[in-house]
Structure formats: structure tokens, C-alpha cells
mmCIF file of C-alpha atoms in Angstrom:
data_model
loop_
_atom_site.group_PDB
_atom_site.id
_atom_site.type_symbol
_atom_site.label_atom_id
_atom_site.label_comp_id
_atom_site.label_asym_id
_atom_site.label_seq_id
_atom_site.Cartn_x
_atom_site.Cartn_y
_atom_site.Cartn_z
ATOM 1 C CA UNK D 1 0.000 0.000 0.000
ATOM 2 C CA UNK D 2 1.108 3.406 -1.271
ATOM 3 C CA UNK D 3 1.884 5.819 1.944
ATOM 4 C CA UNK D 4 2.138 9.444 1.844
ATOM 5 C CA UNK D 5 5.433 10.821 2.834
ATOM 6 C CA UNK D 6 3.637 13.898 4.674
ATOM 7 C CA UNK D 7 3.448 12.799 8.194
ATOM 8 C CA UNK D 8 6.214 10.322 8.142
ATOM 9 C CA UNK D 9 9.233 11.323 10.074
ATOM 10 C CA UNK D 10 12.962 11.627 8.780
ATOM 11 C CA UNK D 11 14.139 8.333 9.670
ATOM 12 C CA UNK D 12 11.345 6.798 7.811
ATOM 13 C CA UNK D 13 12.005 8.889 4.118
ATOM 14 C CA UNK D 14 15.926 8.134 4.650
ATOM 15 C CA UNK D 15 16.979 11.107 6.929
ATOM 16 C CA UNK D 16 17.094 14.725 6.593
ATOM 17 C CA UNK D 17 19.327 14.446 3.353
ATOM 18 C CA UNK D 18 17.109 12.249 1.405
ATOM 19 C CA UNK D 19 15.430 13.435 -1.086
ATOM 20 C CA UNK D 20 12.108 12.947 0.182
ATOM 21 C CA UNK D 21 12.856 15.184 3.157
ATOM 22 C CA UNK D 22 14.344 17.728 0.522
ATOM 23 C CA UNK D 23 10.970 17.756 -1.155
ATOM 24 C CA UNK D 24 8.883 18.374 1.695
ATOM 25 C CA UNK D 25 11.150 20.635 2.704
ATOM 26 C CA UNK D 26 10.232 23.179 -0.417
ATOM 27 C CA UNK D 27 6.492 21.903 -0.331
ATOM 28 C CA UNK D 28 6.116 23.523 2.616
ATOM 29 C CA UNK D 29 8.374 26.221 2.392
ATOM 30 C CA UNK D 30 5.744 27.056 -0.607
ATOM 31 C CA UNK D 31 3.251 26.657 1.479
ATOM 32 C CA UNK D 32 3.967 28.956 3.854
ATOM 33 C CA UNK D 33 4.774 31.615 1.080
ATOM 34 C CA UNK D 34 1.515 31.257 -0.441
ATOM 35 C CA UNK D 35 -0.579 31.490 2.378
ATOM 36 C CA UNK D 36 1.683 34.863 3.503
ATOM 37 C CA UNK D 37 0.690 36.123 -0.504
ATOM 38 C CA UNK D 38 -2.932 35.277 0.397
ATOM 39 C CA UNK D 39 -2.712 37.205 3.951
ATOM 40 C CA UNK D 40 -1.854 40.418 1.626
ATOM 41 C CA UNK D 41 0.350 43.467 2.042
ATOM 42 C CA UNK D 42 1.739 46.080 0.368
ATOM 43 C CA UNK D 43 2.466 45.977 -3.213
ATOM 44 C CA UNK D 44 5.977 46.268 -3.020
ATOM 45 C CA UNK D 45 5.731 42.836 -0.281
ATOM 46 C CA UNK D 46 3.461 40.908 -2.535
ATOM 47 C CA UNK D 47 5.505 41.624 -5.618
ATOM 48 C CA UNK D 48 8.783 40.108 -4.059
ATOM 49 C CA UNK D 49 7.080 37.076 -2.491
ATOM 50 C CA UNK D 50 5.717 36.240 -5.584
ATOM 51 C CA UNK D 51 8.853 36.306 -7.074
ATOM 52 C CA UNK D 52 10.084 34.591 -4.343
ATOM 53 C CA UNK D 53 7.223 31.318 -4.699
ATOM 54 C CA UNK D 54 8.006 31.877 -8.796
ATOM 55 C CA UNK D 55 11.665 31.207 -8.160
ATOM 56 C CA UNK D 56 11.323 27.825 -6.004
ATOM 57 C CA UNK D 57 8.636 26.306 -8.128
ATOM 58 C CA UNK D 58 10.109 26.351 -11.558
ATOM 59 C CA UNK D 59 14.035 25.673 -10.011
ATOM 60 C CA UNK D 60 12.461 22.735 -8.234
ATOM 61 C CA UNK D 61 9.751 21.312 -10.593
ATOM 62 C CA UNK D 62 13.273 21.262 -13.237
ATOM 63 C CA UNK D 63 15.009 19.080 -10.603
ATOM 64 C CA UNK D 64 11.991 16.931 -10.597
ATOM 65 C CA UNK D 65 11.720 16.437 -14.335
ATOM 66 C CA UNK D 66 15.514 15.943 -14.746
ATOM 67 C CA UNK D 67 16.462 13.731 -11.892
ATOM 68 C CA UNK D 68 13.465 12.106 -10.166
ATOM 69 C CA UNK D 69 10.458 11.314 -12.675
ATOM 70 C CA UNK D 70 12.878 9.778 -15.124
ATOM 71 C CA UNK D 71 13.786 7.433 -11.986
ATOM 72 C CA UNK D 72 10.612 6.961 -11.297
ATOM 73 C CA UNK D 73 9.589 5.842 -15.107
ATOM 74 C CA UNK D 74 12.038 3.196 -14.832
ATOM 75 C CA UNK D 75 11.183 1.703 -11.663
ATOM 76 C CA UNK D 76 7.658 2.183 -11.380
ATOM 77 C CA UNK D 77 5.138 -0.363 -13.344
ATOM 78 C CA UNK D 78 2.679 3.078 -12.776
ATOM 79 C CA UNK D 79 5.454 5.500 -13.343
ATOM 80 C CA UNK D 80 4.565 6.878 -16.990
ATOM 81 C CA UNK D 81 1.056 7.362 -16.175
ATOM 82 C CA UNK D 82 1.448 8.688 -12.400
ATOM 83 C CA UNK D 83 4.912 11.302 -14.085
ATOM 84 C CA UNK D 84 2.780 12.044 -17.205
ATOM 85 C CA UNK D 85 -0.056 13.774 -14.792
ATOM 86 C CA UNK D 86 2.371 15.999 -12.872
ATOM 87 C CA UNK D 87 4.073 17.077 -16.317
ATOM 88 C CA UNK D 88 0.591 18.432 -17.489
ATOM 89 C CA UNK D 89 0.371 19.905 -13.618
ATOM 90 C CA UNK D 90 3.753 21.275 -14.211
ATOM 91 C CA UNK D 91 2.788 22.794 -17.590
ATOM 92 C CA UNK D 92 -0.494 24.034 -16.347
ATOM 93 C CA UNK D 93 1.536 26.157 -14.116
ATOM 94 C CA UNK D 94 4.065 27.014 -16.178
ATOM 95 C CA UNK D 95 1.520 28.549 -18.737
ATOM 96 C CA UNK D 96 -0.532 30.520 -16.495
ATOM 97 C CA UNK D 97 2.852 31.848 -14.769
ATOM 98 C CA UNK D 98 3.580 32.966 -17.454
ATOM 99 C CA UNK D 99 0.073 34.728 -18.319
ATOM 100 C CA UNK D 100 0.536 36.563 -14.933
ATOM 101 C CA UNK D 101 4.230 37.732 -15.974
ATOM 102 C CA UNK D 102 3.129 39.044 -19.300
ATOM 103 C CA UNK D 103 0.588 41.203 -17.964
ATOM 104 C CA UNK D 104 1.330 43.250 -14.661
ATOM 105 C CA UNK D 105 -1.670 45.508 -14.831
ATOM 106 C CA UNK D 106 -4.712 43.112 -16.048
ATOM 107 C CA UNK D 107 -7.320 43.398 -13.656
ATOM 108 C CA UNK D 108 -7.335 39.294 -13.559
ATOM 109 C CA UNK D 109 -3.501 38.718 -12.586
ATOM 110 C CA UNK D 110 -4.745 38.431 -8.607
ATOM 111 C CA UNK D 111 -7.557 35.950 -9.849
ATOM 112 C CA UNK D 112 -4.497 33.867 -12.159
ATOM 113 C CA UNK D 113 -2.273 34.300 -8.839
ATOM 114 C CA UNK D 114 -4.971 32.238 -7.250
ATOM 115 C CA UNK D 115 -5.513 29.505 -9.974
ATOM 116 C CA UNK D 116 -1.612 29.040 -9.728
ATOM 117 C CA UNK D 117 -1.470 28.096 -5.672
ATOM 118 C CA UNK D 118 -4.300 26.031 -6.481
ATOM 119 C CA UNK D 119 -2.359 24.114 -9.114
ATOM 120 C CA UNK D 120 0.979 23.900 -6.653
ATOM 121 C CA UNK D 121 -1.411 22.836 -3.899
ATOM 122 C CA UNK D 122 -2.709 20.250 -6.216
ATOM 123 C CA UNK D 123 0.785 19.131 -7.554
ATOM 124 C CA UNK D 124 2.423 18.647 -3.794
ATOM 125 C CA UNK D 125 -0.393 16.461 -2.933
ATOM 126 C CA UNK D 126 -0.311 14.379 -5.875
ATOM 127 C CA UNK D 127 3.795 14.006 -5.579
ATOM 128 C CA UNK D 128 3.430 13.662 -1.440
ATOM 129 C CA UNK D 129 0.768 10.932 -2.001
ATOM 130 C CA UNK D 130 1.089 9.117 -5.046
ATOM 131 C CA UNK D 131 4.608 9.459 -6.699
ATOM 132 C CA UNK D 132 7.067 10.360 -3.634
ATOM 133 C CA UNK D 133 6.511 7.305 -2.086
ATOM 134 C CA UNK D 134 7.350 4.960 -4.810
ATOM 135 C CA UNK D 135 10.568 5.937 -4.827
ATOM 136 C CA UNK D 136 10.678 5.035 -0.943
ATOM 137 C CA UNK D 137 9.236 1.698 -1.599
ATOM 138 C CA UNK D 138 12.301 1.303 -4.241
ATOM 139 C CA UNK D 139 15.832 2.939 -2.621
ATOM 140 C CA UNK D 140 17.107 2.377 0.472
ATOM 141 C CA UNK D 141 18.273 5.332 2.267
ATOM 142 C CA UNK D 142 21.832 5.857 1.121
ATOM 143 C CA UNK D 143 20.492 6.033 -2.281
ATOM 144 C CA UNK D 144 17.900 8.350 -1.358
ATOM 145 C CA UNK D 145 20.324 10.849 -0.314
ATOM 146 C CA UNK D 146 22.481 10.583 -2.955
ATOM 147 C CA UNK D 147 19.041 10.997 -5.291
ATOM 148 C CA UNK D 148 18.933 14.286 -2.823
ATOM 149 C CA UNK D 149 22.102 15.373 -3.323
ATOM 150 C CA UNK D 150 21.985 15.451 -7.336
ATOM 151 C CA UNK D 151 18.485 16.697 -7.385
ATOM 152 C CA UNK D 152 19.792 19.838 -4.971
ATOM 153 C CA UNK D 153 22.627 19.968 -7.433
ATOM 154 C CA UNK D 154 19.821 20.301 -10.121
ATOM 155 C CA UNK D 155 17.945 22.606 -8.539
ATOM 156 C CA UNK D 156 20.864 25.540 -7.655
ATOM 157 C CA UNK D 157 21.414 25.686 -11.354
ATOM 158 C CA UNK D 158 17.679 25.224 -12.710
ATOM 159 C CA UNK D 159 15.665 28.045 -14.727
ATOM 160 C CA UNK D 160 13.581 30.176 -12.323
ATOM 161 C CA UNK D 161 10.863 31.512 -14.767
ATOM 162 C CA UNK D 162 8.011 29.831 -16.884
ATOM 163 C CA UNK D 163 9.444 29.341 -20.081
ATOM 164 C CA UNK D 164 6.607 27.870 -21.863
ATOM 165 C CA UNK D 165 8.040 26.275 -24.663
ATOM 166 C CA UNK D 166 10.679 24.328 -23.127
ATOM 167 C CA UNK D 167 9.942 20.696 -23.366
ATOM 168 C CA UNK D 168 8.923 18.640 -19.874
ATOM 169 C CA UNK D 169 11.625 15.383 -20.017
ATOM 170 C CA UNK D 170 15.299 14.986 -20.219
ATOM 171 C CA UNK D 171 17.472 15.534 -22.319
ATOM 172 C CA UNK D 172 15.518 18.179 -24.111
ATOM 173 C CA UNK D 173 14.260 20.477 -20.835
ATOM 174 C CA UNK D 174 18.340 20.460 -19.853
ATOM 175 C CA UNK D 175 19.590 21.062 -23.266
ATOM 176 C CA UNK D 176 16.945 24.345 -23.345
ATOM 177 C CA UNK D 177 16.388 25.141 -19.861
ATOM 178 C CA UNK D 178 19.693 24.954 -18.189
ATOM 179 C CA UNK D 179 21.007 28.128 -20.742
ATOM 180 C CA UNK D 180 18.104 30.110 -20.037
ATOM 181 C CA UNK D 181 19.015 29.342 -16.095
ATOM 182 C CA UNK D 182 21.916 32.061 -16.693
ATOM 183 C CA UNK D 183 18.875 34.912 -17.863
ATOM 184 C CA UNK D 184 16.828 33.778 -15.318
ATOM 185 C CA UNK D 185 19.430 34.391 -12.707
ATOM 186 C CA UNK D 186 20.175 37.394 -14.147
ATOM 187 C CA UNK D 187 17.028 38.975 -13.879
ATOM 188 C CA UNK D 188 16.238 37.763 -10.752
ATOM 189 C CA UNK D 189 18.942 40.054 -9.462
ATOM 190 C CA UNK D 190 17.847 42.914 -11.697
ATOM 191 C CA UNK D 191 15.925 44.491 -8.761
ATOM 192 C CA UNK D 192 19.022 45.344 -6.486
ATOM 193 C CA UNK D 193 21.163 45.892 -9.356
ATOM 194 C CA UNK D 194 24.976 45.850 -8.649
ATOM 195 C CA UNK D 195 28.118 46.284 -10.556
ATOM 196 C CA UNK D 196 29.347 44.714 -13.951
ATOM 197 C CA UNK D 197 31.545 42.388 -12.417
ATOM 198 C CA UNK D 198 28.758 40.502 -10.888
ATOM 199 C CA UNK D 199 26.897 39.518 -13.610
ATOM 200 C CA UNK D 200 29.573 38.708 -15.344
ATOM 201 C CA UNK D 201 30.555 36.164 -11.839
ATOM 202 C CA UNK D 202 26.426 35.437 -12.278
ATOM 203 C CA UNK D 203 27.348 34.135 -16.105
ATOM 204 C CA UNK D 204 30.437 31.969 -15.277
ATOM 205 C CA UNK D 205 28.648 30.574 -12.674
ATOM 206 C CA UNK D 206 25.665 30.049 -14.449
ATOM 207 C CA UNK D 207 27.905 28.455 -16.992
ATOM 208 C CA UNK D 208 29.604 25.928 -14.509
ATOM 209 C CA UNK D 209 25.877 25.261 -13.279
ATOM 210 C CA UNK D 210 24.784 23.935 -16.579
ATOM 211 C CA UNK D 211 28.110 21.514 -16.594
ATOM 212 C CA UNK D 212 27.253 20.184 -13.000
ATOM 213 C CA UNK D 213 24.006 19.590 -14.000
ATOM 214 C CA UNK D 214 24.909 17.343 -17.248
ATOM 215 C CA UNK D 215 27.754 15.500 -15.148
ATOM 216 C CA UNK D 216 25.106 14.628 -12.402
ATOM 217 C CA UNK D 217 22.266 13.767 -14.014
ATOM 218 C CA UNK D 218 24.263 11.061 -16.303
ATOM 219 C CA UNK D 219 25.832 9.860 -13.343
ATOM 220 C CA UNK D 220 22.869 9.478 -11.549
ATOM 221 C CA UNK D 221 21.569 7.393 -14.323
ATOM 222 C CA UNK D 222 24.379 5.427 -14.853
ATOM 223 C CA UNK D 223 24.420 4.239 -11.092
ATOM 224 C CA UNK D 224 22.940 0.682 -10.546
ATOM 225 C CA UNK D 225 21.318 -0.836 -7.630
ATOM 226 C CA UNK D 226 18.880 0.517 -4.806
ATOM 227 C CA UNK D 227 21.122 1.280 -2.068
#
């Protein structure tokens, strides 16, 4: 029987390094985020935590489609159907996201704002329930935290905006998404501005990002065996 990793305690998802403890982790960072958006404040506040929630969901849904549903696929006898729903989740997101982006002054952006933490809400439930826990009923727990530590590796060099176009599975989302990481990056800096010499630090590390992310994602799927 299928158990949800949401009240389960760190020993039993393979300690606080494992990548099921990584996930919750952001799931509920987001949640907390969202329900502060919700709570309202000034402009200037909601603006920046909405960047903020933007940021974590797309650098963390990449991870996801890079590392873990690829995993998943290959383990799983359910693993194309139960990945294939949180890709259309994903895009869902992604799409509206981007809808909001495009238009800061329609009168509708709050009302999009809302369908968006309704489709994260959705999405964590259906990962913490269904798809999360297949992977604990596969790897032990060293090889959940090295799943953990590529996927974090993933993440730190992931795009952070909705870029619509770029395709949901591996290796097409890394060979178009992880370039566009080093715009993303860039912009998401844009507000406190700074001096040349740190974006051009931002673009070398962006740079070395994208490399780490092809070395650890083909060693990740090179290494046999579930512990």
C-alpha cells in the first residue's frame, strides 16, 4: 500500500538528506509563502514574495523532471502514467505563470495568482501521495540521499521563470532550460542591481551550473542498484 510521505518522520524517508525530506522541505516552504501572498500586504511585499514562490517552483519542478520522474519511469510499473499527470500539472503552471508575468496591470492577474497556488497545492499532494513514495518503496536510504544530493545539485542551477516552450523530459528540458538558467538568474537580481563584475561572476557561474548539472544527471543514471 502506497503511503504518503507527509506525516512520516525523517528516519522513515531516509533522513534529513534524502530526497524525500528535501521535497517536503520546499512543499512547505511554498506553502507557507503562499498562504503569507494570500494574507496580503503592500504591493511592493506581494511583488517580491511572488517572485520569491516563482523562483522555487520552476528551479524545483526542473530538478523533478531531470532527476526524479525519469527514476521513477524506470522503476515504477505506474510510473509513466502517475509522471505524465504531474508534467501536465507542471505545464499548467508554467503557462498561467507565465500569463501573470506578461501582464502586470490586467485586472485578472490576482484571480491567475490564485488559480496558480491552487495548481501547486494540487501538484504537492499528488507528488506527497502518489509518486514520492514509490521511490521510498524502491531505494534504500543511502540512495535516497544521494538521489537528494543530485536533485539539490539540479535545482541551484535550474531556470527560475516559466518558459513555456521548453519541453517537460530529459534531455531536451536540460539542453533548453539549463542556458536560459543564466537569464533567469540574471534577472532575478535585476531588482538590487549591482556592478558589472557581478553579472559577469552570475554568467560563469551560471555556466559551470549547466556543466554540473549534465555530469550529475548522467551519473545518476548510470548508477545501478537501490542502495
Amino acid at each position: 500500500m502506497t503511503i504518503s510521505i507527509t506525516r512520516r518522520d525523517s528516519a522513515a524517508l531516509g533522513g534529513d538528506g534524502s530526497i524525500l525530506m528535501r521535497q517536503r522541505r520546499d512543499h512547505a516552504r511554498l506553502d507557507t509563502m503562499m498562504n503569507r501572498w494570500l494574507a496580503g500586504g503592500t504591493d511592493e511585499e506581494l511583488d517580491a514574495l511572488w517572485q520569491d514562490i516563482v523562483q522555487l517552483v520552476f528551479s524545483h519542478a526542473f530538478a523533478e523532471e531531470t532527476v526524479l520522474w525519469p527514476l521513477l519511469r524506470r522503476v515504477s510499473p505506474h510510473g509513466e502514467e502517475l509522471t505524465g499527470r504531474v508534467e501536465e500539472e507542471h505545464q499548467a503552471i508554467n503557462d498561467l505563470v507565465a500569463r501573470v508575468e506578461k501582464s502586470p496591470d490586467d485586472p485578472r492577474r490576482t484571480e491567475w495568482i490564485r488559480q496558480a497556488f491552487d495548481l501547486v497545492r494540487q501538484d504537492i499532494r499528488d507528488e506527497e501521495d502518489e509518486l514520492l513514495p514509490r521511490l521510498r518503496d524502491e531505494f534504500g536510504d543511502r540512495r535516497l540521499r544521494r538521489i537528494g544530493a543530485v536533485w539539490e545539485a539540479v535545482r541551484a542551477t535550474a531556470p527560475t521563470r516559466p518558459h513555456p516552450g521548453v519541453p517537460r523530459r530529459p534531455p531536451g528540458n536540460a539542453l533548453r532550460g539549463v542556458p536560459l538558467s543564466v537569464f533567469d538568474r540574471l534577472r532575478d537580481l535585476a531588482p538590487v542591481g549591482g556592478p558589472a563584475t557581478r553579472r559577469a561572476s552570475l554568467i560563469v557561474s551560471g555556466a559551470a551550473g549547466a556543466a554540473a548539472v549534465v555530469f550529475c544527471v548522467v551519473r545518476a543514471a548510470r548508477r545501478p542498484g537501490r542502495r
